[in-house]
XYZ file of C-alpha atoms in Angstrom:
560
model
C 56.531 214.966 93.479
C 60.242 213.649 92.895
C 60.278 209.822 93.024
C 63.195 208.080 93.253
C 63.173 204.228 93.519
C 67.166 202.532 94.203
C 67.969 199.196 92.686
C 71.428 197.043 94.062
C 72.530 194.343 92.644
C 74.874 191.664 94.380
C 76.266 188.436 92.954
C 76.849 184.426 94.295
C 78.241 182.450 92.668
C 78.112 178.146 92.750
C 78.969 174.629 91.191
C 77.126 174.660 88.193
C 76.661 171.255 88.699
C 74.595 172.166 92.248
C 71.827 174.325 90.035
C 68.363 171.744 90.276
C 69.021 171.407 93.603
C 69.611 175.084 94.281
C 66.082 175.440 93.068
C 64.711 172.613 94.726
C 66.119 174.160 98.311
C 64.739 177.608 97.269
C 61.215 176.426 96.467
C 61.330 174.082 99.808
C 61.950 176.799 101.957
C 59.122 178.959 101.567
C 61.386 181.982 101.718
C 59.482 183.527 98.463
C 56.510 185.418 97.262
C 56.222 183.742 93.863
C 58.121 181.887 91.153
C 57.156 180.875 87.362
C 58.612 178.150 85.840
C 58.244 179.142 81.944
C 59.204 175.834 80.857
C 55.680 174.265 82.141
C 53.816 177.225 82.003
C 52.645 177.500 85.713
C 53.253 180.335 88.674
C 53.270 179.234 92.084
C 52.565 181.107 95.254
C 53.818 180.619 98.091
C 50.818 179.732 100.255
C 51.782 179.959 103.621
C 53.101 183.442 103.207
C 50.207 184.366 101.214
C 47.564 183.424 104.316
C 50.303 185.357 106.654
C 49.373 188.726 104.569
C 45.619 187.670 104.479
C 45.379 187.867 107.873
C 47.334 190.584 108.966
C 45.452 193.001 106.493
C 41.477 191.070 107.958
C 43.058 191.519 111.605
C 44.708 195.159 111.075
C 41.600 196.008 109.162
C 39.181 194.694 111.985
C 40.833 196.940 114.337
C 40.983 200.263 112.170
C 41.908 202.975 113.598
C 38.694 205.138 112.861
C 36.580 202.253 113.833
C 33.925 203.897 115.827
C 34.634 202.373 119.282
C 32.126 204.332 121.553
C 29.697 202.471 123.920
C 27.478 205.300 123.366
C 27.239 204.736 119.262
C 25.247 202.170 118.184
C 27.108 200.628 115.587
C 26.741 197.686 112.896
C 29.808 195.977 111.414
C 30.901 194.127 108.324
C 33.770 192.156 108.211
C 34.535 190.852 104.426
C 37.220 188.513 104.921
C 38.217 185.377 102.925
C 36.525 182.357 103.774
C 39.351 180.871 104.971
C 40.045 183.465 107.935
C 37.379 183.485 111.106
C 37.178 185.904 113.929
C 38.443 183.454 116.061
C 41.827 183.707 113.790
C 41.623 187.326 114.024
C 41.217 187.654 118.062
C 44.130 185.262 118.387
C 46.124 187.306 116.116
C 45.211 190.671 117.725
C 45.671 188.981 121.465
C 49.426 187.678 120.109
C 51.007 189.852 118.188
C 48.744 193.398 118.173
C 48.929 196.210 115.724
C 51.954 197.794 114.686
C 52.046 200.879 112.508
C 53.160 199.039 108.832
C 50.074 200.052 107.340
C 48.225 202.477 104.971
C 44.881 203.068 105.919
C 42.214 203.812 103.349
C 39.295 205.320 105.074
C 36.053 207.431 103.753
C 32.327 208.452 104.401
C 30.247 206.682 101.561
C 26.635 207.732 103.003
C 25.536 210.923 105.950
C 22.555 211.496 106.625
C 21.309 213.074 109.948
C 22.883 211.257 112.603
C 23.387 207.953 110.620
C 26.219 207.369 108.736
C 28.224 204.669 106.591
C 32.035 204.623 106.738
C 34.453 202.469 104.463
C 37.771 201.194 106.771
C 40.782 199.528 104.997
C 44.014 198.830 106.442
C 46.945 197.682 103.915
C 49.935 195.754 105.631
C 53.024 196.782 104.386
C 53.436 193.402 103.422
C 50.304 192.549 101.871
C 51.198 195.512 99.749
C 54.469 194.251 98.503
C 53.266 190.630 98.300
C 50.263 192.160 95.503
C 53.033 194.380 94.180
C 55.520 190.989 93.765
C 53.466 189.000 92.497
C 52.142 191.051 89.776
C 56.121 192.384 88.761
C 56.700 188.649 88.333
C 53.673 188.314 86.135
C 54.935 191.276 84.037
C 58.472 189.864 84.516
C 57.428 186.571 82.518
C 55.848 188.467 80.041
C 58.681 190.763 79.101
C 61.107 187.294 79.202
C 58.443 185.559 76.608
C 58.510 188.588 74.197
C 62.264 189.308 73.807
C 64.471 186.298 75.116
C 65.520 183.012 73.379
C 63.188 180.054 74.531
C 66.253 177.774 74.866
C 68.012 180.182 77.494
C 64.338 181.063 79.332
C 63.210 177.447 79.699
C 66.390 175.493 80.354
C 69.197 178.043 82.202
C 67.396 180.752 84.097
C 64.535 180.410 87.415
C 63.556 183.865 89.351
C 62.183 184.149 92.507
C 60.303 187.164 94.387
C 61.914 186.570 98.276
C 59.546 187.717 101.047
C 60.739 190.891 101.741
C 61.237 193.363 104.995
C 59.964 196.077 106.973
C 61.864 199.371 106.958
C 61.337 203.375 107.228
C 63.024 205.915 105.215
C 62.673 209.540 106.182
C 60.047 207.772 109.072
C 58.058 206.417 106.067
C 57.516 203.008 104.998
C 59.062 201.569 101.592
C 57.744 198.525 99.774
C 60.690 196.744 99.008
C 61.069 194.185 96.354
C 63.625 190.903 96.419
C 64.603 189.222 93.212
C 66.068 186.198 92.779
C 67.664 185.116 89.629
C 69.301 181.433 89.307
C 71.398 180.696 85.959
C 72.539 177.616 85.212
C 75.879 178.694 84.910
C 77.151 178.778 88.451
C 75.373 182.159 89.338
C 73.563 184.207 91.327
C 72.054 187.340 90.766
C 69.920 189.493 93.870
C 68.553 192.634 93.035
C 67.004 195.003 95.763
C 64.620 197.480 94.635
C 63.228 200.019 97.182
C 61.199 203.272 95.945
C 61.118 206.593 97.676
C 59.239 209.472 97.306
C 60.575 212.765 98.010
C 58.992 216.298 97.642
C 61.726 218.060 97.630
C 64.963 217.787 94.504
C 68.214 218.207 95.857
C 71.903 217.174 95.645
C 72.667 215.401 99.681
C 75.930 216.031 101.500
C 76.462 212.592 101.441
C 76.915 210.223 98.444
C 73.157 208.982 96.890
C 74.256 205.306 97.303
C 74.786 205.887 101.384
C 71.444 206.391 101.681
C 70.080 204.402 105.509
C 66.770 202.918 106.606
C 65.999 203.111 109.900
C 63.218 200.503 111.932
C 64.274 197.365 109.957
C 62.732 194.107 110.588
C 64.052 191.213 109.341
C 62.680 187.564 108.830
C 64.762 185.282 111.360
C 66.970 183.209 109.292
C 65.582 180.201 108.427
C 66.004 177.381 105.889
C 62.178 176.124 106.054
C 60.035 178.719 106.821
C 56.559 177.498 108.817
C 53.522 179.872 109.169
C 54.239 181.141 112.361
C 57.505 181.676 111.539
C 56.669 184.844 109.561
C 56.109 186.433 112.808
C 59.284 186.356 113.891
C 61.354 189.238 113.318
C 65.019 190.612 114.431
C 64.897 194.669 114.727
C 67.793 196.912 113.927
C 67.792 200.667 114.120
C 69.619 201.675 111.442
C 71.449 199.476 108.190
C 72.604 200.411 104.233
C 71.256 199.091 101.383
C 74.734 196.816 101.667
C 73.959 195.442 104.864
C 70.058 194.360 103.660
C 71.893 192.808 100.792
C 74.338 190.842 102.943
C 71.476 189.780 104.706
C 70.017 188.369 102.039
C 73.538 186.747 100.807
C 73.088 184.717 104.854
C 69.649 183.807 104.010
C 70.280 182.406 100.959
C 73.683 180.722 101.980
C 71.484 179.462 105.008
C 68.879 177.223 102.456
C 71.328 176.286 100.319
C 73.702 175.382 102.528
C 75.203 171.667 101.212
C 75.739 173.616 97.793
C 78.380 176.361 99.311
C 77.095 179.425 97.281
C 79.553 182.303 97.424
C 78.994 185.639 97.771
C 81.264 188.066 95.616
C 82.366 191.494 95.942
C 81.090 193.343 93.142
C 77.923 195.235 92.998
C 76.061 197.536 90.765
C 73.766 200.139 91.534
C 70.623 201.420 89.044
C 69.120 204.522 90.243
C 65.456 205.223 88.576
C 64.189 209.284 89.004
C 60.688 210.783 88.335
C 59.719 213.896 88.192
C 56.015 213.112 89.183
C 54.502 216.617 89.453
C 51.322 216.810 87.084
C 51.300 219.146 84.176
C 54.147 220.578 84.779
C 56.983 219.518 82.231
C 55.693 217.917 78.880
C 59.240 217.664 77.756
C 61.473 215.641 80.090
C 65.060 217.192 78.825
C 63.591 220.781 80.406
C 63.776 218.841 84.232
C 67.126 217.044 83.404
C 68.572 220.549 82.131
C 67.479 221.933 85.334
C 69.039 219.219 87.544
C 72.248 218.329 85.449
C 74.301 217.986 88.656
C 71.686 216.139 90.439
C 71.588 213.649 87.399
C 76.122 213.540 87.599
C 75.586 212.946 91.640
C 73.593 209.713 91.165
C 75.780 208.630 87.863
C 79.259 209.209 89.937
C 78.333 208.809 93.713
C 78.902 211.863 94.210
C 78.206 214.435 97.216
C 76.974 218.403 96.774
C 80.276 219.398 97.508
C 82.282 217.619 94.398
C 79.358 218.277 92.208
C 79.210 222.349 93.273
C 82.917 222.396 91.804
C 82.356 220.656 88.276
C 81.394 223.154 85.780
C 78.436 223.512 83.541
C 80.577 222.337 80.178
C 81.875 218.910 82.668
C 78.325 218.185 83.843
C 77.112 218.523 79.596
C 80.435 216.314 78.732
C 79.525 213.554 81.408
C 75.754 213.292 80.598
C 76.005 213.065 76.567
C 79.154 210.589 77.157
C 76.545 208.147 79.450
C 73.336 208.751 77.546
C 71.815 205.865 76.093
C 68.322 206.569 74.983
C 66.996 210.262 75.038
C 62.904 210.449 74.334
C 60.942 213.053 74.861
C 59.481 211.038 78.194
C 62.636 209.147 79.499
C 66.264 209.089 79.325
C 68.540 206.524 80.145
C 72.221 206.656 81.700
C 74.599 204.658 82.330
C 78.389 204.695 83.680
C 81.005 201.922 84.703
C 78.734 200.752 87.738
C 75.960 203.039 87.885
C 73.011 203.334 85.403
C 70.114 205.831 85.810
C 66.842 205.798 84.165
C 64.582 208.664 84.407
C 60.998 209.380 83.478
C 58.437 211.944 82.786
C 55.142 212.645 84.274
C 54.117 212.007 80.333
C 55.443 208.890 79.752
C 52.584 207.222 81.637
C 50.277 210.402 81.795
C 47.284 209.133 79.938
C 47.424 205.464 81.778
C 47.126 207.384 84.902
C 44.140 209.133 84.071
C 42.452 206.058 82.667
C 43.027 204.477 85.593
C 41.673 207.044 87.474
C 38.518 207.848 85.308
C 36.026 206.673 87.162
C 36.916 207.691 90.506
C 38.089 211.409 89.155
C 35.017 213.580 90.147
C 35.232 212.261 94.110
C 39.052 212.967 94.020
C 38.909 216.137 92.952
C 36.308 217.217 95.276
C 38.287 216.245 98.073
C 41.532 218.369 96.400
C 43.593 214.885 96.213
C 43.450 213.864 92.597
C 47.266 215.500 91.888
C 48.428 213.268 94.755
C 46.565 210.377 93.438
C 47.973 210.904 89.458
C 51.463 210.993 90.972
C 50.573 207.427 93.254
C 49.552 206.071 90.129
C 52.937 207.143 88.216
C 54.852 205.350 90.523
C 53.041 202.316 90.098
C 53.341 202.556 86.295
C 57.216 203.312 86.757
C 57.510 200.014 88.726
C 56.509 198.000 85.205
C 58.108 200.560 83.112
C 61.791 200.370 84.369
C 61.833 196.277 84.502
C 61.944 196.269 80.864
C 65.175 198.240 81.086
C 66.625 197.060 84.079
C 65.876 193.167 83.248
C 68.634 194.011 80.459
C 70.576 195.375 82.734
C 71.090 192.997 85.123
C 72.087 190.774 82.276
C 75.457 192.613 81.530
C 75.824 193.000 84.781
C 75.930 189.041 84.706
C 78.471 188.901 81.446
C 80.727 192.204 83.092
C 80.746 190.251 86.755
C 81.832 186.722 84.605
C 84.615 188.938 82.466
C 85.938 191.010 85.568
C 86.456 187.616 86.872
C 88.570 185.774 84.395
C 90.431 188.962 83.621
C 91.452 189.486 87.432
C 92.509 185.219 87.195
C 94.496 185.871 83.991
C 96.430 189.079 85.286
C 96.965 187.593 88.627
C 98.326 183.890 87.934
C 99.395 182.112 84.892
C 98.282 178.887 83.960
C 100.062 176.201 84.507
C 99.245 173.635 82.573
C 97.422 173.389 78.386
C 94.447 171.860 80.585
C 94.278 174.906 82.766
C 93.763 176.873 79.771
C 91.414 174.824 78.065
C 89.248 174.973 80.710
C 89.254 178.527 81.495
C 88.987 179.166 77.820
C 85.575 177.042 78.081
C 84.578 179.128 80.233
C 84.799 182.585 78.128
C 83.831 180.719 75.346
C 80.373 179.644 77.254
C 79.837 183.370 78.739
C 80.221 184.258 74.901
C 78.049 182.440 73.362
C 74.973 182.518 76.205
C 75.355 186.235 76.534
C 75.738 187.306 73.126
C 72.729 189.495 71.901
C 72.067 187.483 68.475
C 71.581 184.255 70.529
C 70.346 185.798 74.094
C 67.308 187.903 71.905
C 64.321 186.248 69.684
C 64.860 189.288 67.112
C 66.748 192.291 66.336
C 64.901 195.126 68.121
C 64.787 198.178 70.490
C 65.888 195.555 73.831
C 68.786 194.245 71.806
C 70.260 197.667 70.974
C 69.999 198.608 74.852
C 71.733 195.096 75.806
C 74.221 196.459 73.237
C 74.943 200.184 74.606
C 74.784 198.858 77.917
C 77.109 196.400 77.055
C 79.606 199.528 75.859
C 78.427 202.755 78.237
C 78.988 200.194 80.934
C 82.620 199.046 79.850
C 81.539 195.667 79.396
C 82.743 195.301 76.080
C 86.268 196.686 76.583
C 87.157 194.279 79.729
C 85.357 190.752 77.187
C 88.702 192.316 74.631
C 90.849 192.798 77.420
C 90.282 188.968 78.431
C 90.286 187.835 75.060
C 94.369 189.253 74.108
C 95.379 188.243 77.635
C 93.855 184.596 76.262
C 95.425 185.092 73.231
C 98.559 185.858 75.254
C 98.148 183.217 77.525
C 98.048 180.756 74.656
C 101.598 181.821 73.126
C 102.856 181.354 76.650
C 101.778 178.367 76.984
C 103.235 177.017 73.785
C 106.714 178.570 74.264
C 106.224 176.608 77.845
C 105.334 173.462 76.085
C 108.151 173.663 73.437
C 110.798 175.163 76.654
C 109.291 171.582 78.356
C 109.600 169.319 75.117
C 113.319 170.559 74.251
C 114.185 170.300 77.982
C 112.857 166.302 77.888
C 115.116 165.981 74.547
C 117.564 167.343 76.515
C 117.811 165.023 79.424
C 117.306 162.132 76.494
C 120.161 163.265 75.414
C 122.460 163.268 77.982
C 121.210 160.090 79.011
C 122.171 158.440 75.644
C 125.663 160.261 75.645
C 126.145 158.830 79.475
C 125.100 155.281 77.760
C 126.935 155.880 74.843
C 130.419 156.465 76.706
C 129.843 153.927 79.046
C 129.139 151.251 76.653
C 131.331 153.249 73.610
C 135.289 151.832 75.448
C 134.067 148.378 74.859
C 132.557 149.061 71.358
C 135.565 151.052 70.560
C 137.969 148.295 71.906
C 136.650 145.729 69.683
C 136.779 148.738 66.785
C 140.693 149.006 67.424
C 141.674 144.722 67.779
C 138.916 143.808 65.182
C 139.168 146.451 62.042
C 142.600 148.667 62.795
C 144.711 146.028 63.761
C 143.820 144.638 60.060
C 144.543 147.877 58.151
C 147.113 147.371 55.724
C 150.406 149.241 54.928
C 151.578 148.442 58.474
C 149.074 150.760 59.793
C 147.448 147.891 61.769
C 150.758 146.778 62.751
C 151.522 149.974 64.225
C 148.430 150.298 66.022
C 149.173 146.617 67.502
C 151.630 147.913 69.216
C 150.051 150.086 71.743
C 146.106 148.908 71.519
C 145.685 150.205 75.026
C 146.458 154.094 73.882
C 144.457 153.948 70.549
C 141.020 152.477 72.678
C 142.126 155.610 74.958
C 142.482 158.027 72.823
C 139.504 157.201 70.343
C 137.041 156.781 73.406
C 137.939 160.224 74.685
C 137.109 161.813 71.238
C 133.853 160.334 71.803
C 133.429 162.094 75.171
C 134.421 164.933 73.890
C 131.906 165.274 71.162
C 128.948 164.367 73.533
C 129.969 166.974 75.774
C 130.261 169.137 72.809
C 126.843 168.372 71.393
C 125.047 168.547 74.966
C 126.473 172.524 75.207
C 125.149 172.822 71.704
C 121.675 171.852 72.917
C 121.743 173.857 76.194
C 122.434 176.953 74.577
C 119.789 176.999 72.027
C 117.170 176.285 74.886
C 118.175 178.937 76.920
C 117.956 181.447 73.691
C-alpha cells in the first residue's frame, strides 16, 4: 500500500492585544473537537459535538446494513449504546435525517451452528472516527509540547484547538480529515489541514500533487455558536481544493471572531507525508526512495510527470541530497522553500503494528486480511509519528511567515519617522527572541536540530539576515534623515536671525556710526560727521552681505 497523507498550512493574523478574547470566542462557539489548556492541566471536550457522533454511530449502527431484516428469521437484538442515548433518540434520528453512506462498517460471524447463528454489526461515522482520531492527536500533541518546549512559551503564548471537521471523498473514498488550530499570543494564526489518502498504486500525476480535488464535500453551515442540532446542517459542493477547504475555514473562523478583525494572509505551506505501507517488502527505506526519486522531486517542487520525465537522473540526486534533512534507515525527511516531505518505512512502526495486532492475528490471517490490517495499523502509527516533525514545522513556518512580512514592509516603504522604526524593530526583535531554538526548546536535542535545518533547508534563515541589513540599512537612513532634518531647522534659525539681525542691525549700526566713529580721533570722526547717512549705509549693507554669504555657506553643505 502507498499512503500518502497532505498537510496545508494557512496563516491569520490579529491585534495582539485581541488574543484572550480570541480564545474566549473560539471555546464559546463550540466549533471544536477538543482543546488543552497546559497551563491548568485540563482537556476539554466539546460536549455537544461529542453526543452528535454518539448518536450517529448508535443510530447508523442500529440500522446496519447486514442487519438481518427478514420477517421470516427469528431474530434477537442487542443494542449497547451509552446510557445517555434511547431508542426513542435513535428512531427520531433515523425518521429525520436517515443513513447516508459516511461510514465503515465492521461486521463478522462470532458463533454458527446449524441454523443459529451470532453476528457482530458496527457502523463507524466518518465523524465519530475523526472525533476519536482528534482527540487522541491532541492528547499526543500535549505530550510532545511538555517534553521539548519552554514552559513559559507553552503556558502563557500558545492555545490549539482540534475544529470539527468535514465530510469529503477522494478517489470516491472517504478521508478523515483533521483541523488544527493554533493561537499565539503574538497576533497570529496558524490552520493546518491534514487529510490522509491511501493509494495502491505509486505514480507521478499529470497534474501538480498540490492540485489534488475532493469531490462530495459537506460543510458545517457557518456559524458563530454552534447548537446540537446545528451539526446537522450541512452545505454540499461537488468538487473544491485543499485551498478552497482552507478558505473555508479562514470564513469560519473570521465568522466567531468577528469584533477582533482576524486577517487572512496569502502565504501557505504545504507538508506532504509518503508511506510505503506494503509488509515485508523493503527493510531499508532508501531502496523505495531510489526507486521513486522523481516521485519524491514531484511532491518537493509541485511538479507534474511531464517536467519531472525531462530532469535527469544526476538533477533528481542533486535536488534530493540538497533538501534532505534526516536520512534513517526507516524515514527521511525533505524539505524545500515551501514544501517539506517526510517519508516512512513499513519498519519504522513494524513491530508496534504487530503488537497491536497480536491477539487478533490467528482470525486475521484465516480470513487472508492480516497484510491489509498491518498496513491500517501503519497509518495510524504515521498519524503520531509525523506530528513530532511537523509540530516543528509549523513553527518556522510561523518565524518565515513573520520575516517574509517585515522584509516585504522594509523593501516596499521606508519609514518615516525614528518611531516607525523603533517599533518595527520591536517587532523583529520579539519574533527573535520567542522563536529562537535556545529559548523556544527545554534542551539541546534531536527536535532542536530539526527546528534548526528546517529553519535553513526552508530559507528561513537567509530572509531573518535579509531583514536584519535592510534594518541595519534602514537605521543609517534614518539618521542621515534626522541630521538632513536637524541642519535644515538650523538652517531656517538661521535665516531667521540674519532677517532679525538686518532689520534691527541699521539702527544698531546708526548708533555705532554717531556714538563711537564720530569720536575717533585724527579727524577720522570728523570726516565721518560729515556724511553719517552714507557710513550707516554702507556699513549696514556689509552686514547683509555677510548674512547672505553665510546662509549660501550653510545651504551648500546640506545639500552635499
Amino acid at each position: 500500500m502507498f499512503y500518502k497523507n497532505l498537510n496545508l498550512f494557512g496563516i491569520l493574523t490579529f491585534e495582539s492585544n485581541n488574543y484572550n478574547k480570541i480564545l474566549k470566542a473560539i471555546k464559546d462557539s463550540k466549533a471544536y473537537i477538543s482543546f488543552v489548556e497546559s497551563s491548568k492541566d485540563k482537556g476539554t471536550l466539546n460536549k455537544r459535538y461529542e453526543n452528535y457522533v454518539m448518536l450517529k454511530q448508535a443510530a447508523y449502527t442500529f440500522n446496519a446494513p447486514k442487519r438481518n431484516k427478514d420477517s421470516n428469521t427469528t431474530s434477537i437484538y442487542s443494542l449497547l449504546t451509552p446510557q445517555s442515548i434511547s431508542t426513542e433518540m435513535i428512531d427520531k434520528f433515523l425518521n429525520e435525517h436517515g443513513m447516508n453512506d459516511d461510514f465503515e462498517y465492521e461486521y463478522g460471524i462470532e458463533h454458527s451452528q446449524e441454523s443459529v447463528y451470532t453476528t457482530t454489526h458496527k457502523v463507524i461515522p466518518i465523524e465519530y472516527s475523526t472525533f476519536h482520531l482528534a482527540v487522541d492527536l491532541d492528547n499526543h500533541y500535549e505530550q510532545l509540547n511538555r517534553r521539548y518546549l519552554n514552559d513559559t512559551f507553552l503556558f502563557n503564548n500558545y492555545q490549539r484547538f482540534f475544529l470539527i471537521p468535514f465530510l469529503g471523498k477522494y478517489e470516491n473514498k472517504y478521508v478523515k480529515p483533521v483541523v488544527i488550530v493554533n493561537v499565539y499570543d503574538v497576533g497570529i494564526i496558524t490552520i493546518q489541514l491534514s487529510i490522509a489518502i491511501s493509494k495502491g498504486k505509486i505514480e507521478i500525476t499529470n497534474k501538480e500533487p498540490n492540485s489534488i480535488q475532493l469531490t462530495d464535500v459537506e460543510f458545517y453551515q457557518e456559524k458563530n455558536n454552534f447548537s446540537k442540532k446545528d451539526y446537522w446542517k450541512r452545505k454540499k459542493v461537488d468538487s473544491v481544493t485543499i485551498y478552497q477547504i482552507m478558505d473555508y475555514y479562514f470564513d469560519l473562523l473570521k465568522l466567531i471572531c468577528k469584533k477582533q478583525e482576524l486577517v487572512p494572509q496569502s502565504q501557505k505551506q504545504i507538508a506532504w507525508v509518503l508511506g510505503d505501507f506494503e509488509p515485508n517488502k523493503r527493510s531499508l527505506h532508501k531502496e523505495f526512495v531510489d526507486k521513486n526519486k522523481g516521485l519524491y522531486v514531484s511532491y518537493l517542487t509541485n511538479a507534474q510527470k511531464d517536467i519531472i520525465e525531462r530532469m535527469p537522473d544526476e538533477y533528481l540526486d542533486e535536488y534530493l541530497n540538497k533538501t534532505i534533512i534526516n536520512k534513517y534507515n526507516t524515514m527521511h525527511f525533505y524539505c524545500s522553500d515551501a514544501i517539506s516531505l517526510l517519508s516512512f518505512s513499513h519498519s519504522a512502526f513494524h513491530k508496534e503494528a504487530v503488537a497491536a495486532l497480536k491477539e487478533n492475528e490467528k482470525e486475521l490471517k484465516k480470513e487472508k486480511v492480516y497484510d491489509q490490517a498491518l498496513s491500517e495499523s501503519y497509518i495510524q502509527y504515521s498519524m503520531f509519528y509525523m506530528s513530532e516533525f511537523l509540530r516543528f514545522y509549523e513553527l518556522t513556518f510561523i518565524k518565515r511567515f513573520y520575516a517574509l512580512k517585515l522584509l516585504n514592509s522594509l523593501s516596499s516603504s521606508s519609514f518615516n519617522s525614528l518611531k516607525e522604526y523603533n517599533s518595527n524593530r520591536k517587532e523583529f526583535n520579539a519574533l527573535k527572541r520567542n522563536y529562537d531554538e535556545q529559548l523556544l526548546f527545554k534542551t539541546y536535542g534531536s527536535p532542536m536540530e530539526l527546528y534548526i535545518n528546517i529553519l535553513e533547508k526552508s530559507g528561513t534563515d537567509k530572509i531573518v539576515d535579509k531583514v536584519e541589513k535592510l534594518f541595519t540599512s534602514a537605521r543609517e537612513d534614518i539618521s542621515s534623515a534626522r541630521e538632513f532634518a536637524i541642519k535644515q531647522s538650523e538652517t531656517y534659525i538661521l535665516i531667521i536671525s540674519s532677517i532679525l539681525t538686518v532689520l534691527l542691525g541699521y539702527r544698531g549700526i546708526q548708533y555705532l556710526v554717531e556714538g563711537l566713529l564720530f569720536n575717533l580721533p585724527f579727524k577720522v570722526g570728523e570726516i565721518i560727521a560729515l556724511h553719517p547717512f552714507r557710513w550707516t549705509v554702507s556699513l549696514w549693507l556689509i552686514l547683509c552681505f555677510s548674512m547672505l554669504i553665510l546662509n549660501l555657506i550653510r545651504f551648500k553643505a546640506i545639500k552635499k
